Amino acid sequence: MNQTLSKYAFRFFISLIISLIFGFLVSEGSFFILNQGEDFSNEDIVLTIPNGTAERIKNGLSVPSIPANIVFYQGDRIVVNNEDVVSHQLGPIWVPAGAQGVLTLQGTEKYSIACTFKPQKIMGIEVRNSVTNLVRFQGLLAVGLPSGVMLFLFSIILFPIDNDLKNNEP
Amino acid sequence: MKNFGFMWLGAFVIIVVFLGSILLIEPYKLKGSEITSPVVAPSFSLQSSHGDQYRLKDHQGKIIILFFGYTFCPDICPTTLYMFKEVKDRLGKNFNDVEIVFITVDPERDNQEKLSNYLSTFDNTFFGLTGSMNDLEKVWKDYGVYRQVNNVGGTTGYLVDHSTRLYLIDKKGNLKVTYPVDTPLSDLVSDLKFLLKTKD
């Protein structure tokens, strides 16, 4: 009896391995297509505010170009290096003169934020969902585990284990 | 040999659980905007609602949350002070290492007594600071505080538009994190708990 159960367990193990490989290919393939081949890892987006920016804005002069809208992914970090002699603000990030401010983007959102180092004083930010390792692991399990159970059930119908035991009897 | 199948299955489950737990463990990320290069919080010395002079440098070793507002504020200031009261309740005895400091942007009306009465409706341990216009202007500038008197001559008195950022000064006296005023209470409490546990 124990030997039979052990054979079921081994069959289940093999089913899980096969289905997890299948799950890996399906989930990673989906993520790859959804992300259009982009890298999964989070990035630091560094913005540097040069010395004299506040003065230039005050005098109506142009400042180094910063995109009007930037797309981020959850977990990305906005790093603002303030090389100016006054403090600057980018939405929730306030950076004293000569310092560095960092914000880790943790929620998905699309919004316009106040920005002191752009002449328009406004900047669009979109934070999209990112594919973390945990999400990828969950995707693997979500596909792999149910498939493993199904594969195991089909396999014991198509190749019954009891028959193996009977066939092995002298 | 009999339990060969169970051994494989057991090992498999252990590996999956182990990998799952590794992926779940992530280093703590502060919810606010962090100032990563150490910047000493600009010093100040102002009259405190507790009756004495509040010198920032004398309060090193405590985590200080700075907020700028005024007692006649109809909306943001009372809401924020109520949130601080909630923060205190949630931190319990850990709040002994935290100080809430409310600096006025309306020194014409917010004197020591007015601040003391106002803050006592929230919590007696909160510090309300006021001073001369010259002293306060320096503090506002150092902390990048916007302030604009509005609606002068109205029947209900004037209003003061002001920035509402929260500043967290760490135990070493460095500006560590800033928060927008609408930061969820849970985020603020979570960061404070983390910073209180941190040795430095």
Tab-separated table of C-alpha atoms in Angstrom:
chain	number	residue	atom	x	y	z
A	1	MET	CA	0.000	0.000	0.000
A	2	ASN	CA	2.791	2.398	1.008
A	3	GLN	CA	4.633	1.549	-2.160
A	4	THR	CA	1.528	2.380	-4.187
A	5	LEU	CA	1.092	5.732	-2.434
A	6	SER	CA	4.752	6.477	-2.960
A	7	LYS	CA	4.302	5.792	-6.663
A	8	TYR	CA	1.341	8.204	-6.716
A	9	ALA	CA	3.456	10.812	-4.951
A	10	PHE	CA	6.274	10.342	-7.429
A	11	ARG	CA	3.824	10.585	-10.328
A	12	PHE	CA	2.435	13.772	-8.795
A	13	PHE	CA	5.945	15.161	-8.394
A	14	ILE	CA	6.782	14.457	-12.046
A	15	SER	CA	3.442	16.015	-13.106
A	16	LEU	CA	4.253	19.141	-11.120
A	17	ILE	CA	7.730	19.429	-12.589
A	18	ILE	CA	6.409	19.095	-16.148
A	19	SER	CA	3.559	21.552	-15.531
A	20	LEU	CA	5.818	24.083	-13.809
A	21	ILE	CA	8.100	24.044	-16.842
A	22	PHE	CA	4.989	24.569	-18.947
A	23	GLY	CA	3.809	27.303	-16.525
A	24	PHE	CA	7.195	29.013	-16.682
A	25	LEU	CA	7.072	29.156	-20.476
A	26	VAL	CA	3.461	30.417	-20.514
A	27	SER	CA	3.814	33.090	-17.785
A	28	GLU	CA	7.249	34.352	-18.826
A	29	GLY	CA	6.115	34.396	-22.455
A	30	SER	CA	3.061	36.480	-21.485
A	31	PHE	CA	5.125	38.925	-19.450
A	32	PHE	CA	7.619	39.220	-22.274
A	33	ILE	CA	4.874	40.013	-24.802
A	34	LEU	CA	3.132	42.459	-22.439
A	35	ASN	CA	6.385	44.281	-21.694
A	36	GLN	CA	7.414	44.230	-25.349
A	37	GLY	CA	10.723	42.680	-24.478
A	38	GLU	CA	11.702	45.371	-21.956
A	39	ASP	CA	13.794	44.477	-18.958
A	40	PHE	CA	11.835	43.601	-15.794
A	41	SER	CA	14.222	45.189	-13.335
A	42	ASN	CA	13.432	48.490	-11.637
A	43	GLU	CA	15.373	51.579	-12.538
A	44	ASP	CA	16.626	54.736	-10.909
A	45	ILE	CA	15.493	57.710	-12.963
A	46	VAL	CA	17.927	60.491	-12.187
A	47	LEU	CA	16.993	64.136	-12.691
A	48	THR	CA	19.654	66.734	-12.096
A	49	ILE	CA	18.751	70.341	-11.410
A	50	PRO	CA	21.751	72.440	-12.438
A	51	ASN	CA	22.994	75.372	-10.460
A	52	GLY	CA	21.190	78.564	-11.428
A	53	THR	CA	17.935	76.895	-12.540
A	54	ALA	CA	15.715	78.951	-10.199
A	55	GLU	CA	17.402	82.144	-11.334
A	56	ARG	CA	16.933	81.240	-15.009
A	57	ILE	CA	13.248	80.446	-14.493
A	58	LYS	CA	12.798	83.702	-12.592
A	59	ASN	CA	14.351	85.599	-15.497
A	60	GLY	CA	12.234	83.760	-18.053
A	61	LEU	CA	15.221	81.984	-19.592
A	62	SER	CA	15.196	78.415	-20.888
A	63	VAL	CA	16.280	75.570	-18.632
A	64	PRO	CA	17.787	72.190	-19.571
A	65	SER	CA	15.149	70.075	-21.248
A	66	ILE	CA	13.215	67.654	-19.045
A	67	PRO	CA	10.396	65.623	-20.647
A	68	ALA	CA	6.891	66.962	-19.962
A	69	ASN	CA	5.663	63.447	-19.168
A	70	ILE	CA	7.584	60.497	-17.806
A	71	VAL	CA	6.441	56.873	-17.451
A	72	PHE	CA	7.628	54.900	-14.446
A	73	TYR	CA	7.018	51.385	-13.188
A	74	GLN	CA	6.153	50.421	-9.631
A	75	GLY	CA	9.357	50.104	-7.633
A	76	ASP	CA	11.269	52.588	-9.811
A	77	ARG	CA	13.020	55.346	-7.916
A	78	ILE	CA	13.024	59.003	-8.870
A	79	VAL	CA	16.346	60.467	-7.828
A	80	VAL	CA	16.533	64.266	-7.888
A	81	ASN	CA	19.981	65.806	-7.544
A	82	ASN	CA	19.611	69.435	-6.654
A	83	GLU	CA	22.763	71.319	-7.609
A	84	ASP	CA	20.971	74.654	-7.363
A	85	VAL	CA	21.394	77.072	-4.461
A	86	VAL	CA	17.716	76.933	-3.445
A	87	SER	CA	15.459	74.028	-2.578
A	88	HIS	CA	13.345	72.491	-5.339
A	89	GLN	CA	10.204	70.461	-5.466
A	90	LEU	CA	8.970	67.762	-7.786
A	91	GLY	CA	5.551	66.757	-6.532
A	92	PRO	CA	6.079	64.962	-3.248
A	93	ILE	CA	9.865	65.201	-3.515
A	94	TRP	CA	11.389	68.227	-1.840
A	95	VAL	CA	15.134	68.560	-2.117
A	96	PRO	CA	17.166	71.116	-0.154
A	97	ALA	CA	19.922	72.944	-2.006
A	98	GLY	CA	22.891	70.689	-2.761
A	99	ALA	CA	21.103	67.520	-1.658
A	100	GLN	CA	19.606	64.436	-3.230
A	101	GLY	CA	15.965	63.406	-2.848
A	102	VAL	CA	14.704	59.923	-3.607
A	103	LEU	CA	11.172	58.643	-3.933
A	104	THR	CA	10.349	54.989	-4.474
A	105	LEU	CA	7.158	54.762	-6.523
A	106	GLN	CA	4.976	52.223	-4.804
A	107	GLY	CA	1.478	52.752	-6.215
A	108	THR	CA	0.164	52.819	-9.771
A	109	GLU	CA	-1.147	56.240	-10.679
A	110	LYS	CA	-1.237	58.838	-13.429
A	111	TYR	CA	-1.033	62.415	-12.278
A	112	SER	CA	0.267	65.913	-12.825
A	113	ILE	CA	2.579	67.253	-10.171
A	114	ALA	CA	3.936	70.638	-9.224
A	115	CYS	CA	7.508	71.101	-10.312
A	116	THR	CA	9.659	74.113	-9.463
A	117	PHE	CA	12.368	73.445	-12.020
A	118	LYS	CA	10.228	73.589	-15.145
A	119	PRO	CA	8.991	76.894	-16.542
A	120	GLN	CA	5.438	75.468	-16.835
A	121	LYS	CA	5.656	74.438	-13.128
A	122	ILE	CA	3.882	71.193	-13.920
A	123	MET	CA	4.981	67.727	-14.954
A	124	GLY	CA	3.072	64.572	-15.878
A	125	ILE	CA	3.962	61.286	-14.237
A	126	GLU	CA	2.511	57.887	-14.943
A	127	VAL	CA	3.338	54.950	-12.703
A	128	ARG	CA	2.507	51.594	-14.265
A	129	ASN	CA	2.375	48.150	-12.745
A	130	SER	CA	5.717	46.428	-12.805
A	131	VAL	CA	6.547	42.747	-12.935
A	132	THR	CA	8.317	41.932	-9.711
A	133	ASN	CA	9.947	38.591	-8.954
A	134	LEU	CA	7.069	37.834	-6.602
A	135	VAL	CA	4.505	38.487	-9.349
A	136	ARG	CA	6.452	36.215	-11.706
A	137	PHE	CA	6.589	33.504	-9.047
A	138	GLN	CA	2.844	33.856	-8.462
A	139	GLY	CA	2.270	33.626	-12.222
A	140	LEU	CA	4.351	30.472	-12.390
A	141	LEU	CA	2.376	28.871	-9.546
A	142	ALA	CA	-0.982	30.067	-10.913
A	143	VAL	CA	-0.360	28.250	-14.184
A	144	GLY	CA	1.848	25.432	-12.943
A	145	LEU	CA	-0.029	24.092	-9.913
A	146	PRO	CA	-3.506	23.569	-11.446
A	147	SER	CA	-1.900	22.200	-14.605
A	148	GLY	CA	0.119	19.806	-12.439
A	149	VAL	CA	-3.002	18.488	-10.736
A	150	MET	CA	-4.775	18.080	-14.089
A	151	LEU	CA	-1.775	16.344	-15.630
A	152	PHE	CA	-1.559	14.008	-12.637
A	153	LEU	CA	-5.270	13.112	-12.855
A	154	PHE	CA	-5.122	12.529	-16.606
A	155	SER	CA	-1.971	10.489	-16.228
A	156	ILE	CA	-3.492	8.107	-13.662
A	157	ILE	CA	-6.512	7.611	-15.920
A	158	LEU	CA	-4.408	6.974	-18.992
A	159	PHE	CA	-1.611	5.089	-17.230
A	160	PRO	CA	-3.105	3.640	-14.019
A	161	ILE	CA	-0.589	2.984	-11.268
A	162	ASP	CA	-2.440	-0.079	-9.923
A	163	ASN	CA	-2.014	-1.704	-13.315
A	164	ASP	CA	1.712	-1.130	-13.017
A	165	LEU	CA	1.682	-2.960	-9.698
A	166	LYS	CA	-0.407	-5.794	-11.094
A	167	ASN	CA	1.884	-6.038	-14.091
A	168	ASN	CA	4.826	-6.326	-11.731
A	169	GLU	CA	3.256	-9.240	-9.830
A	170	PRO	CA	4.790	-12.666	-10.675
B	1	MET	CA	13.286	3.129	-1.059
B	2	LYS	CA	9.619	2.618	-0.294
B	3	ASN	CA	8.948	6.321	0.292
B	4	PHE	CA	10.989	7.484	-2.652
B	5	GLY	CA	8.009	9.359	-4.188
B	6	PHE	CA	7.107	11.122	-0.927
B	7	MET	CA	10.688	12.261	-0.486
B	8	TRP	CA	10.755	13.891	-3.893
B	9	LEU	CA	7.353	15.489	-3.376
B	10	GLY	CA	8.325	16.708	0.117
B	11	ALA	CA	11.586	18.168	-1.161
B	12	PHE	CA	9.696	19.877	-3.956
B	13	VAL	CA	7.185	21.506	-1.561
B	14	ILE	CA	10.029	22.705	0.695
B	15	ILE	CA	11.880	24.252	-2.266
B	16	VAL	CA	8.729	26.041	-3.495
B	17	VAL	CA	7.940	27.413	-0.009
B	18	PHE	CA	11.571	28.486	0.461
B	19	LEU	CA	11.708	30.295	-2.889
B	20	GLY	CA	8.363	31.959	-2.155
B	21	SER	CA	9.563	33.228	1.216
B	22	ILE	CA	12.783	34.621	-0.268
B	23	LEU	CA	10.788	36.560	-2.845
B	24	LEU	CA	8.446	37.907	-0.167
B	25	ILE	CA	11.284	39.330	1.925
B	26	GLU	CA	12.201	42.791	0.664
B	27	PRO	CA	14.171	45.535	2.387
B	28	TYR	CA	11.944	48.230	3.878
B	29	LYS	CA	11.348	51.232	1.628
B	30	LEU	CA	10.395	54.521	3.226
B	31	LYS	CA	6.999	55.711	2.069
B	32	GLY	CA	7.965	59.378	1.968
B	33	SER	CA	10.483	61.166	-0.167
B	34	GLU	CA	13.883	60.405	1.290
B	35	ILE	CA	16.778	62.852	1.424
B	36	THR	CA	19.644	60.467	0.894
B	37	SER	CA	22.611	62.783	1.183
B	38	PRO	CA	22.841	63.700	4.877
B	39	VAL	CA	21.597	67.285	5.246
B	40	VAL	CA	21.634	68.798	8.701
B	41	ALA	CA	18.197	70.255	9.423
B	42	PRO	CA	18.473	74.056	9.422
B	43	SER	CA	18.671	75.157	13.037
B	44	PHE	CA	16.236	77.514	14.719
B	45	SER	CA	15.367	78.802	18.138
B	46	LEU	CA	11.764	79.940	18.631
B	47	GLN	CA	9.299	80.559	21.464
B	48	SER	CA	7.534	77.373	22.423
B	49	SER	CA	3.910	76.938	23.439
B	50	HIS	CA	5.319	75.100	26.481
B	51	GLY	CA	6.610	78.423	27.749
B	52	ASP	CA	10.298	78.101	27.013
B	53	GLN	CA	12.590	78.536	24.025
B	54	TYR	CA	12.686	75.625	21.585
B	55	ARG	CA	16.167	75.105	20.143
B	56	LEU	CA	16.248	72.395	17.494
B	57	LYS	CA	19.772	71.281	18.415
B	58	ASP	CA	18.663	70.594	22.011
B	59	HIS	CA	16.247	67.951	20.758
B	60	GLN	CA	18.729	65.669	18.995
B	61	GLY	CA	18.115	62.032	19.846
B	62	LYS	CA	14.424	62.352	19.052
B	63	ILE	CA	12.619	62.024	15.765
B	64	ILE	CA	10.991	65.360	15.008
B	65	ILE	CA	8.077	65.904	12.672
B	66	LEU	CA	7.846	69.506	11.550
B	67	PHE	CA	4.711	71.044	10.163
B	68	PHE	CA	4.010	74.658	9.221
B	69	GLY	CA	0.531	76.104	9.743
B	70	TYR	CA	-1.549	78.535	11.781
B	71	THR	CA	-4.255	78.358	14.402
B	72	PHE	CA	-6.898	80.128	12.295
B	73	CYS	CA	-6.431	77.584	9.495
B	74	PRO	CA	-9.870	76.260	8.589
B	75	ASP	CA	-8.932	72.950	7.022
B	76	ILE	CA	-5.477	71.428	6.543
B	77	CYS	CA	-3.860	72.302	9.905
B	78	PRO	CA	-6.521	70.866	12.256
B	79	THR	CA	-6.814	67.763	10.074
B	80	THR	CA	-3.071	67.242	10.130
B	81	LEU	CA	-2.798	67.811	13.873
B	82	TYR	CA	-5.595	65.321	14.404
B	83	MET	CA	-3.617	62.861	12.266
B	84	PHE	CA	-0.580	63.417	14.526
B	85	LYS	CA	-2.762	62.617	17.516
B	86	GLU	CA	-3.682	59.341	15.806
B	87	VAL	CA	-0.001	58.701	15.104
B	88	LYS	CA	0.697	59.118	18.815
B	89	ASP	CA	-2.071	56.684	19.733
B	90	ARG	CA	-0.807	54.096	17.276
B	91	LEU	CA	2.827	54.378	18.364
B	92	GLY	CA	1.978	54.083	22.057
B	93	LYS	CA	5.011	54.330	24.318
B	94	ASN	CA	7.315	54.501	21.287
B	95	PHE	CA	6.012	58.035	20.793
B	96	ASN	CA	8.264	59.096	23.693
B	97	ASP	CA	11.065	59.327	21.119
B	98	VAL	CA	9.006	61.436	18.710
B	99	GLU	CA	8.173	65.135	18.844
B	100	ILE	CA	5.537	66.970	16.855
B	101	VAL	CA	6.526	70.556	16.136
B	102	PHE	CA	4.025	73.011	14.663
B	103	ILE	CA	5.607	76.258	13.434
B	104	THR	CA	3.305	79.146	12.735
B	105	VAL	CA	3.061	80.939	9.414
B	106	ASP	CA	0.916	83.635	11.039
B	107	PRO	CA	2.979	85.241	13.825
B	108	GLU	CA	0.710	88.310	13.936
B	109	ARG	CA	-2.067	86.259	15.505
B	110	ASP	CA	-0.320	83.127	16.799
B	111	ASN	CA	1.352	84.113	20.041
B	112	GLN	CA	2.614	81.679	22.653
B	113	GLU	CA	-0.691	81.586	24.562
B	114	LYS	CA	-2.815	81.175	21.451
B	115	LEU	CA	-0.652	78.286	20.252
B	116	SER	CA	-0.736	76.659	23.681
B	117	ASN	CA	-4.548	76.795	23.871
B	118	TYR	CA	-4.936	75.616	20.305
B	119	LEU	CA	-2.570	72.655	20.581
B	120	SER	CA	-3.997	71.541	23.919
B	121	THR	CA	-7.209	70.672	22.064
B	122	PHE	CA	-5.174	68.053	20.194
B	123	ASP	CA	-2.361	67.012	22.513
B	124	ASN	CA	-0.434	68.790	25.236
B	125	THR	CA	2.858	67.219	24.194
B	126	PHE	CA	2.855	68.878	20.763
B	127	PHE	CA	5.104	71.917	20.464
B	128	GLY	CA	3.786	75.097	18.869
B	129	LEU	CA	6.465	77.573	17.879
B	130	THR	CA	6.258	81.261	17.146
B	131	GLY	CA	8.622	84.207	17.069
B	132	SER	CA	9.385	87.490	15.409
B	133	MET	CA	8.689	87.897	11.706
B	134	ASN	CA	12.439	88.083	11.048
B	135	ASP	CA	13.182	84.840	12.885
B	136	LEU	CA	10.299	83.037	11.237
B	137	GLU	CA	11.086	84.294	7.747
B	138	LYS	CA	14.507	82.701	8.035
B	139	VAL	CA	12.980	79.382	9.115
B	140	TRP	CA	10.390	79.478	6.309
B	141	LYS	CA	13.148	80.165	3.769
B	142	ASP	CA	15.402	77.425	5.127
B	143	TYR	CA	12.606	74.878	4.865
B	144	GLY	CA	11.304	76.101	1.506
B	145	VAL	CA	7.943	77.104	2.984
B	146	TYR	CA	5.576	79.062	0.781
B	147	ARG	CA	3.386	81.586	2.635
B	148	GLN	CA	0.980	84.149	1.277
B	149	VAL	CA	-1.508	86.239	3.268
B	150	ASN	CA	-4.865	86.317	1.516
B	151	ASN	CA	-8.314	87.793	1.856
B	152	VAL	CA	-7.132	90.703	3.991
B	153	GLY	CA	-10.052	92.839	5.143
B	154	GLY	CA	-12.612	90.047	4.954
B	155	THR	CA	-15.298	89.872	7.634
B	156	THR	CA	-13.830	86.679	9.058
B	157	GLY	CA	-10.244	87.964	9.113
B	158	TYR	CA	-7.538	86.936	6.721
B	159	LEU	CA	-6.355	83.532	5.557
B	160	VAL	CA	-2.798	82.421	4.989
B	161	ASP	CA	-2.024	80.154	2.052
B	162	HIS	CA	0.932	77.992	2.972
B	163	SER	CA	2.779	74.892	1.921
B	164	THR	CA	1.774	71.786	3.812
B	165	ARG	CA	4.749	69.490	3.577
B	166	LEU	CA	5.742	67.408	6.611
B	167	TYR	CA	9.451	67.201	7.456
B	168	LEU	CA	10.932	64.322	9.395
B	169	ILE	CA	14.199	65.052	11.186
B	170	ASP	CA	16.038	61.952	12.366
B	171	LYS	CA	17.678	61.333	15.731
B	172	LYS	CA	20.981	62.738	14.424
B	173	GLY	CA	19.355	66.024	13.476
B	174	ASN	CA	19.383	65.364	9.736
B	175	LEU	CA	16.503	66.060	7.389
B	176	LYS	CA	15.584	62.509	6.530
B	177	VAL	CA	12.178	62.326	4.861
B	178	THR	CA	9.472	64.686	3.649
B	179	TYR	CA	5.837	63.812	3.095
B	180	PRO	CA	2.934	65.425	1.301
B	181	VAL	CA	0.216	66.320	3.789
B	182	ASP	CA	-2.175	63.747	2.346
B	183	THR	CA	0.174	60.874	3.161
B	184	PRO	CA	-1.898	58.035	4.592
B	185	LEU	CA	-1.649	57.723	8.366
B	186	SER	CA	-0.562	54.096	8.051
B	187	ASP	CA	2.395	55.098	5.853
B	188	LEU	CA	3.582	57.674	8.359
B	189	VAL	CA	3.242	55.254	11.273
B	190	SER	CA	4.998	52.538	9.316
B	191	ASP	CA	7.983	54.800	8.529
B	192	LEU	CA	8.179	56.016	12.121
B	193	LYS	CA	8.180	52.470	13.460
B	194	PHE	CA	10.970	51.586	11.043
B	195	LEU	CA	13.051	54.652	11.901
B	196	LEU	CA	12.540	54.178	15.637
B	197	LYS	CA	13.925	50.654	15.321
B	198	THR	CA	16.917	51.844	13.299
B	199	LYS	CA	19.940	52.258	15.529
B	200	ASP	CA	21.377	55.418	13.970
